[in-house]
Amino acid sequence: MIEPGLQIVTADAADRVDITVNMGPQHPSTHGVFRMLLHVDGERITAVEPFIGYLHRGSEKLCEVETYRQIIPLFDRLDYLSAFNNELCFVLAVEKLLGLRVPERAAYTRIILCELNRIASHFMFFGAFGIDAGAMTPFMFGFRERERIQQVFESVSGARMMHNYFRPGGLNLDVPDDFVDNVRSLLPVLKRGLEDAHNLLTGNEIFLARTKGIGVISAQDAIDWSLSGPMLRASGVALDVRRDEPYSLYERFDFSIPVGDEGDCYDRYLVRMAEIEQSIRIVEQAIADFPGGPFLGAVPKLIRPPAGECYVRTENPRGELGVYLVSTGERRPYRVKVRGPSFVNLSAIQQLLVGSYLADAVLILGSIDIVLGEVDR
Amino acid sequence: MIEEAIRAAVGVFVVFNVVALSVLVLVLLERKFLGRLQQRFGPMRVGPHGILQTVADALKLLLKEDFTPATADRRLFQLAPFLVIVPIFLPFVTIPFAPGLVVRSLELGLLYIVAVPVVSALGFFLAGWASDNKYALLGAVRYAAVLVSYELPLLMGAIGVVMVTGTLDLVAIVEQQAAWPLLFAQLPAFLLFLVSGMAEGNRTPFDIAIAESEIVGGPFVEYSGMRWSLFFLAEYAGVFATAALTALLFLGGWNGPLLPPLVWFLVKTYAVIIVIFWLRGTMPRLRIDQLMNLAWKGFIPIAFLNLVVTGAAVLIGGPGPGSPLVILGGLATTAVSLAALSLALRPRRRSDVRIGFATRPGDDVADRPPAASHYSIP
């Protein structure tokens, strides 16, 4: 007979030593200023408290006091590793409200740049993931390929990261004369780089031992958590906005969607590496029949969409980016809501981490591939 | 008597300084070598091709503030680096660099060399404990676990050498290898010794105790300036000691044609060091449970097997590094061990990993059996 209020201490509970370990915001492996409070029993994690907001800049609110063209740089700064993809989503939303048509040359340029940006982002993931696993060389390899892509970006937009290049109705400037040649000569380099990356890390026994079966999330759980992008596809759900709801002429291109089997860290890694190949395929096709013509459609000087609202979603390297745009017919939007893939993917962190080892926490967080600029906005 | 003492004191002074200076060279070598692996130059600024970089770094560390955290256990915190550095330097007293070039040749040299550095574990643990930092504590606990696990295969590798040569005196061991390096007779022991030495020296892929990406440097996370550089010195002196011992025990030490003995010894030592750096450039880090499994379920059984086979071979075919039966036994043990290890690792091979591709809409793969949604203990 147990008296009420009397706590039974089992031998198991008495053996436990529950200490908390703080990771972040200044930890080398939290990929920015993410912070986690990990409750550990020895090396095993028993509870996780995530904290976000260290990089909060009020981007969505800022959008309400800027004109439509002024908002584009703000979108660059959300997910700064895939700035073109962010710009594209917002620009598409404005075009949808305005009912604008985009010249083919502009659409093709956008696709090329977005896919190159996806490749750059995934190479960055490759490097960071290597560091998380304790290998230092992948970082240098990843950065080498990314650097070559950045050079193309720089020649196109003048900026390496904060491009501010897409405009409602087209582009800011026409691409430089050597753009097609540059991209064409870039592709074999990227293929070689991908081969190097695979040789360095993919088959490594230690890497396999560290990532296989770690951070598993089932297809149903992934759907329930509303995960998207490689996180979702690694669990075996073939969902890609580029294919399922094509935007910006993606329906013209032939590509397949890599899908994982088990939804563990290794599958997420493999899916991203396979996506690099597919992106190279898309860029190859786009550059093969790169059209001429104007780079900007007939766009009013003053962008003032008619009152209304729209939701546009695009496939970012990290997942599904959505923009919900409300216009009241003014020069500035009434409301811009961003559905960020990093933020939503990160929300599953508790389920992923609890029960794993402390060392795996770093890998699992790395496999989610968050960018804090977009988590905190 | 006094003469002897003076000779010893001068010898110790010279050897310690040589080791400390060669650490500067090692650090630069590692940075340059890793740089080349990663398609960059490494340090290039200080001096021609950056050769003075480590000197500048050492000076900077000397000038930095010696900081002790307010909540740290002050005395232990300040004592710990010395408890680490002294035991790591002590083996150099009896490591022969060339015939006659040794401070003090001991009859039980090998025993001394594998026994003394272990004391540094105390220093590591104290550093982690006294820092009053959770990362440091985790690192300290991890280091203790690694040391306990890997000391066994290391020692048992060394015992294999002793069984074949019949002596614990390093000079005698090297002299016996004039014709045949022990590498052939004791291949399993060589691998065990090198890998365990790397694990004890906290080198990637076994650097879980300092694991930069997880526990941010482990036991020395709170250290700065001179005290931190003592840990650093100890790490690289440890690498040098491991490599030198590997060269002495298995690669024939200073034996070799044409070149003077000292050069041969250094060439072999640096070759081993380069291998250690090379592994750092290519390998990810193991997790603590995997590291423990590797030691207790992999290395220690292999070490036992090696001892049994070597013992039998020596009994039947006679001792000596060139004894055919011993060499045959070593090769057989290596083959069996590697086969067993790769068999144990087989379910995780690359070819078992598949990735599907969906090309058409509606080509969903969601009807697969759902994977387990929670982490399962391996």
PDB file of N, CA, C and O in Angstrom, chain A residues 55-115:
ATOM      1  N   LEU A  55      18.268  35.625 -33.644  1.00  0.00           N
ATOM      2  CA  LEU A  55      18.519  36.343 -34.893  1.00  0.00           C
ATOM      3  C   LEU A  55      17.235  36.998 -35.397  1.00  0.00           C
ATOM      4  O   LEU A  55      17.092  37.289 -36.569  1.00  0.00           O
ATOM      5  N   HIS A  56      16.295  37.215 -34.503  1.00  0.00           N
ATOM      6  CA  HIS A  56      15.018  37.780 -34.936  1.00  0.00           C
ATOM      7  C   HIS A  56      15.207  39.230 -35.350  1.00  0.00           C
ATOM      8  O   HIS A  56      15.722  40.035 -34.595  1.00  0.00           O
ATOM      9  N   ARG A  57      14.797  39.539 -36.574  1.00  0.00           N
ATOM     10  CA  ARG A  57      14.941  40.904 -37.064  1.00  0.00           C
ATOM     11  C   ARG A  57      13.611  41.507 -37.456  1.00  0.00           C
ATOM     12  O   ARG A  57      13.540  42.574 -38.026  1.00  0.00           O
ATOM     13  N   GLY A  58      12.558  40.771 -37.229  1.00  0.00           N
ATOM     14  CA  GLY A  58      11.252  41.306 -37.567  1.00  0.00           C
ATOM     15  C   GLY A  58      11.035  41.443 -39.057  1.00  0.00           C
ATOM     16  O   GLY A  58      10.425  42.409 -39.517  1.00  0.00           O
ATOM     17  N   SER A  59      11.536  40.477 -39.822  1.00  0.00           N
ATOM     18  CA  SER A  59      11.473  40.606 -41.278  1.00  0.00           C
ATOM     19  C   SER A  59      10.043  40.759 -41.783  1.00  0.00           C
ATOM     20  O   SER A  59       9.766  41.579 -42.656  1.00  0.00           O
ATOM     21  N   GLU A  60       9.140  39.946 -41.226  1.00  0.00           N
ATOM     22  CA  GLU A  60       7.768  39.992 -41.743  1.00  0.00           C
ATOM     23  C   GLU A  60       7.136  41.347 -41.467  1.00  0.00           C
ATOM     24  O   GLU A  60       6.417  41.897 -42.297  1.00  0.00           O
ATOM     25  N   LYS A  61       7.424  41.884 -40.293  1.00  0.00           N
ATOM     26  CA  LYS A  61       6.868  43.197 -39.965  1.00  0.00           C
ATOM     27  C   LYS A  61       7.486  44.279 -40.842  1.00  0.00           C
ATOM     28  O   LYS A  61       6.794  45.203 -41.305  1.00  0.00           O
ATOM     29  N   LEU A  62       8.792  44.141 -41.070  1.00  0.00           N
ATOM     30  CA  LEU A  62       9.480  45.127 -41.920  1.00  0.00           C
ATOM     31  C   LEU A  62       8.868  45.173 -43.313  1.00  0.00           C
ATOM     32  O   LEU A  62       8.821  46.233 -43.936  1.00  0.00           O
ATOM     33  N   CYS A  63       8.406  44.006 -43.782  1.00  0.00           N
ATOM     34  CA  CYS A  63       7.816  43.961 -45.113  1.00  0.00           C
ATOM     35  C   CYS A  63       6.615  44.889 -45.227  1.00  0.00           C
ATOM     36  O   CYS A  63       6.279  45.353 -46.321  1.00  0.00           O
ATOM     37  N   GLU A  64       5.957  45.147 -44.114  1.00  0.00           N
ATOM     38  CA  GLU A  64       4.741  45.960 -44.166  1.00  0.00           C
ATOM     39  C   GLU A  64       5.040  47.437 -44.321  1.00  0.00           C
ATOM     40  O   GLU A  64       4.133  48.239 -44.571  1.00  0.00           O
ATOM     41  N   VAL A  65       6.296  47.838 -44.111  1.00  0.00           N
ATOM     42  CA  VAL A  65       6.617  49.267 -44.237  1.00  0.00           C
ATOM     43  C   VAL A  65       7.519  49.533 -45.435  1.00  0.00           C
ATOM     44  O   VAL A  65       8.032  50.631 -45.586  1.00  0.00           O
ATOM     45  N   GLU A  66       7.728  48.506 -46.259  1.00  0.00           N
ATOM     46  CA  GLU A  66       8.559  48.701 -47.451  1.00  0.00           C
ATOM     47  C   GLU A  66       7.698  48.511 -48.692  1.00  0.00           C
ATOM     48  O   GLU A  66       6.708  47.772 -48.664  1.00  0.00           O
ATOM     49  N   THR A  67       8.151  49.141 -49.784  1.00  0.00           N
ATOM     50  CA  THR A  67       7.441  48.893 -51.032  1.00  0.00           C
ATOM     51  C   THR A  67       7.837  47.536 -51.566  1.00  0.00           C
ATOM     52  O   THR A  67       8.799  46.929 -51.097  1.00  0.00           O
ATOM     53  N   TYR A  68       7.104  47.082 -52.591  1.00  0.00           N
ATOM     54  CA  TYR A  68       7.292  45.696 -53.030  1.00  0.00           C
ATOM     55  C   TYR A  68       8.716  45.433 -53.482  1.00  0.00           C
ATOM     56  O   TYR A  68       9.286  44.381 -53.213  1.00  0.00           O
ATOM     57  N   ARG A  69       9.294  46.396 -54.212  1.00  0.00           N
ATOM     58  CA  ARG A  69      10.666  46.133 -54.688  1.00  0.00           C
ATOM     59  C   ARG A  69      11.660  46.176 -53.527  1.00  0.00           C
ATOM     60  O   ARG A  69      12.691  45.515 -53.577  1.00  0.00           O
ATOM     61  N   GLN A  70      11.338  46.976 -52.517  1.00  0.00           N
ATOM     62  CA  GLN A  70      12.263  47.063 -51.381  1.00  0.00           C
ATOM     63  C   GLN A  70      12.243  45.803 -50.522  1.00  0.00           C
ATOM     64  O   GLN A  70      13.134  45.606 -49.691  1.00  0.00           O
ATOM     65  N   ILE A  71      11.220  44.994 -50.697  1.00  0.00           N
ATOM     66  CA  ILE A  71      11.112  43.791 -49.862  1.00  0.00           C
ATOM     67  C   ILE A  71      12.072  42.700 -50.326  1.00  0.00           C
ATOM     68  O   ILE A  71      12.524  41.883 -49.530  1.00  0.00           O
ATOM     69  N   ILE A  72      12.426  42.721 -51.622  1.00  0.00           N
ATOM     70  CA  ILE A  72      13.247  41.633 -52.172  1.00  0.00           C
ATOM     71  C   ILE A  72      14.542  41.437 -51.372  1.00  0.00           C
ATOM     72  O   ILE A  72      14.884  40.308 -51.019  1.00  0.00           O
ATOM     73  N   PRO A  73      15.281  42.522 -51.045  1.00  0.00           N
ATOM     74  CA  PRO A  73      16.484  42.299 -50.227  1.00  0.00           C
ATOM     75  C   PRO A  73      16.194  41.668 -48.879  1.00  0.00           C
ATOM     76  O   PRO A  73      17.027  40.927 -48.347  1.00  0.00           O
ATOM     77  N   LEU A  74      15.025  41.937 -48.327  1.00  0.00           N
ATOM     78  CA  LEU A  74      14.689  41.305 -47.047  1.00  0.00           C
ATOM     79  C   LEU A  74      14.589  39.793 -47.220  1.00  0.00           C
ATOM     80  O   LEU A  74      14.967  39.030 -46.318  1.00  0.00           O
ATOM     81  N   PHE A  75      14.087  39.364 -48.349  1.00  0.00           N
ATOM     82  CA  PHE A  75      13.973  37.916 -48.577  1.00  0.00           C
ATOM     83  C   PHE A  75      15.332  37.268 -48.793  1.00  0.00           C
ATOM     84  O   PHE A  75      15.517  36.098 -48.475  1.00  0.00           O
ATOM     85  N   ASP A  76      16.276  38.039 -49.366  1.00  0.00           N
ATOM     86  CA  ASP A  76      17.636  37.520 -49.453  1.00  0.00           C
ATOM     87  C   ASP A  76      18.148  37.122 -48.090  1.00  0.00           C
ATOM     88  O   ASP A  76      18.913  36.168 -47.952  1.00  0.00           O
ATOM     89  N   ARG A  77      17.750  37.876 -47.100  1.00  0.00           N
ATOM     90  CA  ARG A  77      18.339  37.714 -45.775  1.00  0.00           C
ATOM     91  C   ARG A  77      17.593  36.704 -44.917  1.00  0.00           C
ATOM     92  O   ARG A  77      17.946  36.522 -43.748  1.00  0.00           O
ATOM     93  N   LEU A  78      16.570  36.079 -45.458  1.00  0.00           N
ATOM     94  CA  LEU A  78      15.916  35.012 -44.685  1.00  0.00           C
ATOM     95  C   LEU A  78      16.829  33.794 -44.661  1.00  0.00           C
ATOM     96  O   LEU A  78      17.516  33.539 -43.699  1.00  0.00           O
ATOM     97  N   ASP A  79      16.803  33.047 -45.754  1.00  0.00           N
ATOM     98  CA  ASP A  79      17.659  31.879 -45.862  1.00  0.00           C
ATOM     99  C   ASP A  79      18.842  32.299 -46.713  1.00  0.00           C
ATOM    100  O   ASP A  79      18.846  32.152 -47.922  1.00  0.00           O
ATOM    101  N   TYR A  80      19.877  32.811 -46.052  1.00  0.00           N
ATOM    102  CA  TYR A  80      20.941  33.474 -46.811  1.00  0.00           C
ATOM    103  C   TYR A  80      21.796  32.495 -47.600  1.00  0.00           C
ATOM    104  O   TYR A  80      22.642  32.900 -48.350  1.00  0.00           O
ATOM    105  N   LEU A  81      21.598  31.195 -47.398  1.00  0.00           N
ATOM    106  CA  LEU A  81      22.362  30.246 -48.205  1.00  0.00           C
ATOM    107  C   LEU A  81      21.640  29.898 -49.490  1.00  0.00           C
ATOM    108  O   LEU A  81      22.195  29.210 -50.338  1.00  0.00           O
ATOM    109  N   SER A  82      20.395  30.305 -49.622  1.00  0.00           N
ATOM    110  CA  SER A  82      19.693  30.080 -50.885  1.00  0.00           C
ATOM    111  C   SER A  82      18.873  31.325 -51.188  1.00  0.00           C
ATOM    112  O   SER A  82      17.645  31.270 -51.280  1.00  0.00           O
ATOM    113  N   ALA A  83      19.572  32.437 -51.355  1.00  0.00           N
ATOM    114  CA  ALA A  83      18.896  33.728 -51.490  1.00  0.00           C
ATOM    115  C   ALA A  83      18.041  33.792 -52.745  1.00  0.00           C
ATOM    116  O   ALA A  83      16.926  34.330 -52.714  1.00  0.00           O
ATOM    117  N   PHE A  84      18.523  33.206 -53.854  1.00  0.00           N
ATOM    118  CA  PHE A  84      17.748  33.284 -55.094  1.00  0.00           C
ATOM    119  C   PHE A  84      16.404  32.591 -54.939  1.00  0.00           C
ATOM    120  O   PHE A  84      15.378  33.074 -55.413  1.00  0.00           O
ATOM    121  N   ASN A  85      16.413  31.444 -54.260  1.00  0.00           N
ATOM    122  CA  ASN A  85      15.164  30.712 -54.076  1.00  0.00           C
ATOM    123  C   ASN A  85      14.152  31.518 -53.267  1.00  0.00           C
ATOM    124  O   ASN A  85      12.955  31.475 -53.549  1.00  0.00           O
ATOM    125  N   ASN A  86      14.648  32.246 -52.279  1.00  0.00           N
ATOM    126  CA  ASN A  86      13.743  33.073 -51.484  1.00  0.00           C
ATOM    127  C   ASN A  86      13.151  34.197 -52.308  1.00  0.00           C
ATOM    128  O   ASN A  86      11.952  34.442 -52.278  1.00  0.00           O
ATOM    129  N   GLU A  87      14.034  34.863 -53.041  1.00  0.00           N
ATOM    130  CA  GLU A  87      13.570  35.957 -53.886  1.00  0.00           C
ATOM    131  C   GLU A  87      12.486  35.461 -54.822  1.00  0.00           C
ATOM    132  O   GLU A  87      11.447  36.112 -54.999  1.00  0.00           O
ATOM    133  N   LEU A  88      12.744  34.296 -55.411  1.00  0.00           N
ATOM    134  CA  LEU A  88      11.812  33.769 -56.402  1.00  0.00           C
ATOM    135  C   LEU A  88      10.418  33.629 -55.804  1.00  0.00           C
ATOM    136  O   LEU A  88       9.431  34.021 -56.425  1.00  0.00           O
ATOM    137  N   CYS A  89      10.346  33.112 -54.591  1.00  0.00           N
ATOM    138  CA  CYS A  89       9.033  32.858 -54.002  1.00  0.00           C
ATOM    139  C   CYS A  89       8.261  34.161 -53.835  1.00  0.00           C
ATOM    140  O   CYS A  89       7.087  34.268 -54.195  1.00  0.00           O
ATOM    141  N   PHE A  90       8.922  35.188 -53.325  1.00  0.00           N
ATOM    142  CA  PHE A  90       8.230  36.459 -53.114  1.00  0.00           C
ATOM    143  C   PHE A  90       7.840  37.087 -54.446  1.00  0.00           C
ATOM    144  O   PHE A  90       6.718  37.571 -54.622  1.00  0.00           O
ATOM    145  N   VAL A  91       8.784  37.054 -55.392  1.00  0.00           N
ATOM    146  CA  VAL A  91       8.516  37.665 -56.685  1.00  0.00           C
ATOM    147  C   VAL A  91       7.343  36.974 -57.369  1.00  0.00           C
ATOM    148  O   VAL A  91       6.470  37.622 -57.959  1.00  0.00           O
ATOM    149  N   LEU A  92       7.274  35.657 -57.242  1.00  0.00           N
ATOM    150  CA  LEU A  92       6.149  34.921 -57.831  1.00  0.00           C
ATOM    151  C   LEU A  92       4.832  35.347 -57.198  1.00  0.00           C
ATOM    152  O   LEU A  92       3.809  35.468 -57.887  1.00  0.00           O
ATOM    153  N   ALA A  93       4.859  35.588 -55.880  1.00  0.00           N
ATOM    154  CA  ALA A  93       3.631  35.997 -55.200  1.00  0.00           C
ATOM    155  C   ALA A  93       3.161  37.353 -55.734  1.00  0.00           C
ATOM    156  O   ALA A  93       1.969  37.554 -56.022  1.00  0.00           O
ATOM    157  N   VAL A  94       4.093  38.290 -55.890  1.00  0.00           N
ATOM    158  CA  VAL A  94       3.722  39.607 -56.406  1.00  0.00           C
ATOM    159  C   VAL A  94       3.185  39.474 -57.827  1.00  0.00           C
ATOM    160  O   VAL A  94       2.159  40.085 -58.189  1.00  0.00           O
ATOM    161  N   GLU A  95       3.847  38.651 -58.630  1.00  0.00           N
ATOM    162  CA  GLU A  95       3.402  38.460 -60.011  1.00  0.00           C
ATOM    163  C   GLU A  95       2.011  37.849 -60.053  1.00  0.00           C
ATOM    164  O   GLU A  95       1.193  38.186 -60.913  1.00  0.00           O
ATOM    165  N   LYS A  96       1.755  36.968 -59.097  1.00  0.00           N
ATOM    166  CA  LYS A  96       0.440  36.326 -59.065  1.00  0.00           C
ATOM    167  C   LYS A  96      -0.635  37.358 -58.768  1.00  0.00           C
ATOM    168  O   LYS A  96      -1.709  37.373 -59.403  1.00  0.00           O
ATOM    169  N   LEU A  97      -0.355  38.264 -57.825  1.00  0.00           N
ATOM    170  CA  LEU A  97      -1.341  39.302 -57.493  1.00  0.00           C
ATOM    171  C   LEU A  97      -1.529  40.254 -58.667  1.00  0.00           C
ATOM    172  O   LEU A  97      -2.636  40.684 -58.968  1.00  0.00           O
ATOM    173  N   LEU A  98      -0.427  40.600 -59.326  1.00  0.00           N
ATOM    174  CA  LEU A  98      -0.495  41.558 -60.417  1.00  0.00           C
ATOM    175  C   LEU A  98      -0.975  40.914 -61.713  1.00  0.00           C
ATOM    176  O   LEU A  98      -1.381  41.616 -62.633  1.00  0.00           O
ATOM    177  N   GLY A  99      -0.896  39.593 -61.799  1.00  0.00           N
ATOM    178  CA  GLY A  99      -1.215  38.915 -63.045  1.00  0.00           C
ATOM    179  C   GLY A  99      -0.188  39.170 -64.123  1.00  0.00           C
ATOM    180  O   GLY A  99      -0.528  39.302 -65.298  1.00  0.00           O
ATOM    181  N   LEU A 100       1.090  39.248 -63.724  1.00  0.00           N
ATOM    182  CA  LEU A 100       2.156  39.578 -64.687  1.00  0.00           C
ATOM    183  C   LEU A 100       2.601  38.341 -65.442  1.00  0.00           C
ATOM    184  O   LEU A 100       2.576  37.235 -64.908  1.00  0.00           O
ATOM    185  N   ARG A 101       3.035  38.548 -66.673  1.00  0.00           N
ATOM    186  CA  ARG A 101       3.670  37.470 -67.426  1.00  0.00           C
ATOM    187  C   ARG A 101       5.169  37.714 -67.444  1.00  0.00           C
ATOM    188  O   ARG A 101       5.618  38.839 -67.604  1.00  0.00           O
ATOM    189  N   VAL A 102       5.909  36.646 -67.304  1.00  0.00           N
ATOM    190  CA  VAL A 102       7.370  36.763 -67.228  1.00  0.00           C
ATOM    191  C   VAL A 102       7.971  36.287 -68.542  1.00  0.00           C
ATOM    192  O   VAL A 102       7.596  35.221 -69.028  1.00  0.00           O
ATOM    193  N   PRO A 103       8.903  37.056 -69.135  1.00  0.00           N
ATOM    194  CA  PRO A 103       9.547  36.591 -70.375  1.00  0.00           C
ATOM    195  C   PRO A 103      10.301  35.298 -70.134  1.00  0.00           C
ATOM    196  O   PRO A 103      10.779  35.042 -69.030  1.00  0.00           O
ATOM    197  N   GLU A 104      10.384  34.502 -71.212  1.00  0.00           N
ATOM    198  CA  GLU A 104      11.029  33.192 -71.059  1.00  0.00           C
ATOM    199  C   GLU A 104      12.469  33.310 -70.608  1.00  0.00           C
ATOM    200  O   GLU A 104      12.946  32.535 -69.788  1.00  0.00           O
ATOM    201  N   ARG A 105      13.165  34.300 -71.152  1.00  0.00           N
ATOM    202  CA  ARG A 105      14.569  34.453 -70.791  1.00  0.00           C
ATOM    203  C   ARG A 105      14.711  34.657 -69.286  1.00  0.00           C
ATOM    204  O   ARG A 105      15.576  34.065 -68.638  1.00  0.00           O
ATOM    205  N   ALA A 106      13.823  35.469 -68.732  1.00  0.00           N
ATOM    206  CA  ALA A 106      13.871  35.721 -67.288  1.00  0.00           C
ATOM    207  C   ALA A 106      13.565  34.443 -66.519  1.00  0.00           C
ATOM    208  O   ALA A 106      14.250  34.101 -65.541  1.00  0.00           O
ATOM    209  N   ALA A 107      12.553  33.704 -66.972  1.00  0.00           N
ATOM    210  CA  ALA A 107      12.170  32.484 -66.253  1.00  0.00           C
ATOM    211  C   ALA A 107      13.303  31.465 -66.272  1.00  0.00           C
ATOM    212  O   ALA A 107      13.607  30.834 -65.261  1.00  0.00           O
ATOM    213  N   TYR A 108      13.946  31.324 -67.453  1.00  0.00           N
ATOM    214  CA  TYR A 108      15.047  30.369 -67.546  1.00  0.00           C
ATOM    215  C   TYR A 108      16.207  30.800 -66.643  1.00  0.00           C
ATOM    216  O   TYR A 108      16.817  29.974 -65.955  1.00  0.00           O
ATOM    217  N   THR A 109      16.519  32.099 -66.676  1.00  0.00           N
ATOM    218  CA  THR A 109      17.608  32.578 -65.819  1.00  0.00           C
ATOM    219  C   THR A 109      17.294  32.274 -64.370  1.00  0.00           C
ATOM    220  O   THR A 109      18.158  31.825 -63.608  1.00  0.00           O
ATOM    221  N   ARG A 110      16.049  32.523 -63.986  1.00  0.00           N
ATOM    222  CA  ARG A 110      15.681  32.253 -62.596  1.00  0.00           C
ATOM    223  C   ARG A 110      15.893  30.789 -62.241  1.00  0.00           C
ATOM    224  O   ARG A 110      16.422  30.465 -61.172  1.00  0.00           O
ATOM    225  N   ILE A 111      15.468  29.921 -63.143  1.00  0.00           N
ATOM    226  CA  ILE A 111      15.594  28.488 -62.831  1.00  0.00           C
ATOM    227  C   ILE A 111      17.058  28.097 -62.716  1.00  0.00           C
ATOM    228  O   ILE A 111      17.467  27.394 -61.783  1.00  0.00           O
ATOM    229  N   ILE A 112      17.872  28.611 -63.651  1.00  0.00           N
ATOM    230  CA  ILE A 112      19.299  28.265 -63.597  1.00  0.00           C
ATOM    231  C   ILE A 112      19.903  28.734 -62.281  1.00  0.00           C
ATOM    232  O   ILE A 112      20.585  27.983 -61.577  1.00  0.00           O
ATOM    233  N   LEU A 113      19.604  29.981 -61.938  1.00  0.00           N
ATOM    234  CA  LEU A 113      20.204  30.526 -60.717  1.00  0.00           C
ATOM    235  C   LEU A 113      19.690  29.798 -59.475  1.00  0.00           C
ATOM    236  O   LEU A 113      20.450  29.499 -58.554  1.00  0.00           O
ATOM    237  N   CYS A 114      18.395  29.506 -59.458  1.00  0.00           N
ATOM    238  CA  CYS A 114      17.841  28.822 -58.287  1.00  0.00           C
ATOM    239  C   CYS A 114      18.433  27.433 -58.136  1.00  0.00           C
ATOM    240  O   CYS A 114      18.759  27.008 -57.021  1.00  0.00           O
ATOM    241  N   GLU A 115      18.591  26.721 -59.238  1.00  0.00           N
ATOM    242  CA  GLU A 115      19.138  25.366 -59.128  1.00  0.00           C
ATOM    243  C   GLU A 115      20.613  25.411 -58.751  1.00  0.00           C
ATOM    244  O   GLU A 115      21.078  24.594 -57.956  1.00  0.00           O
TER     245      GLU A 115
END
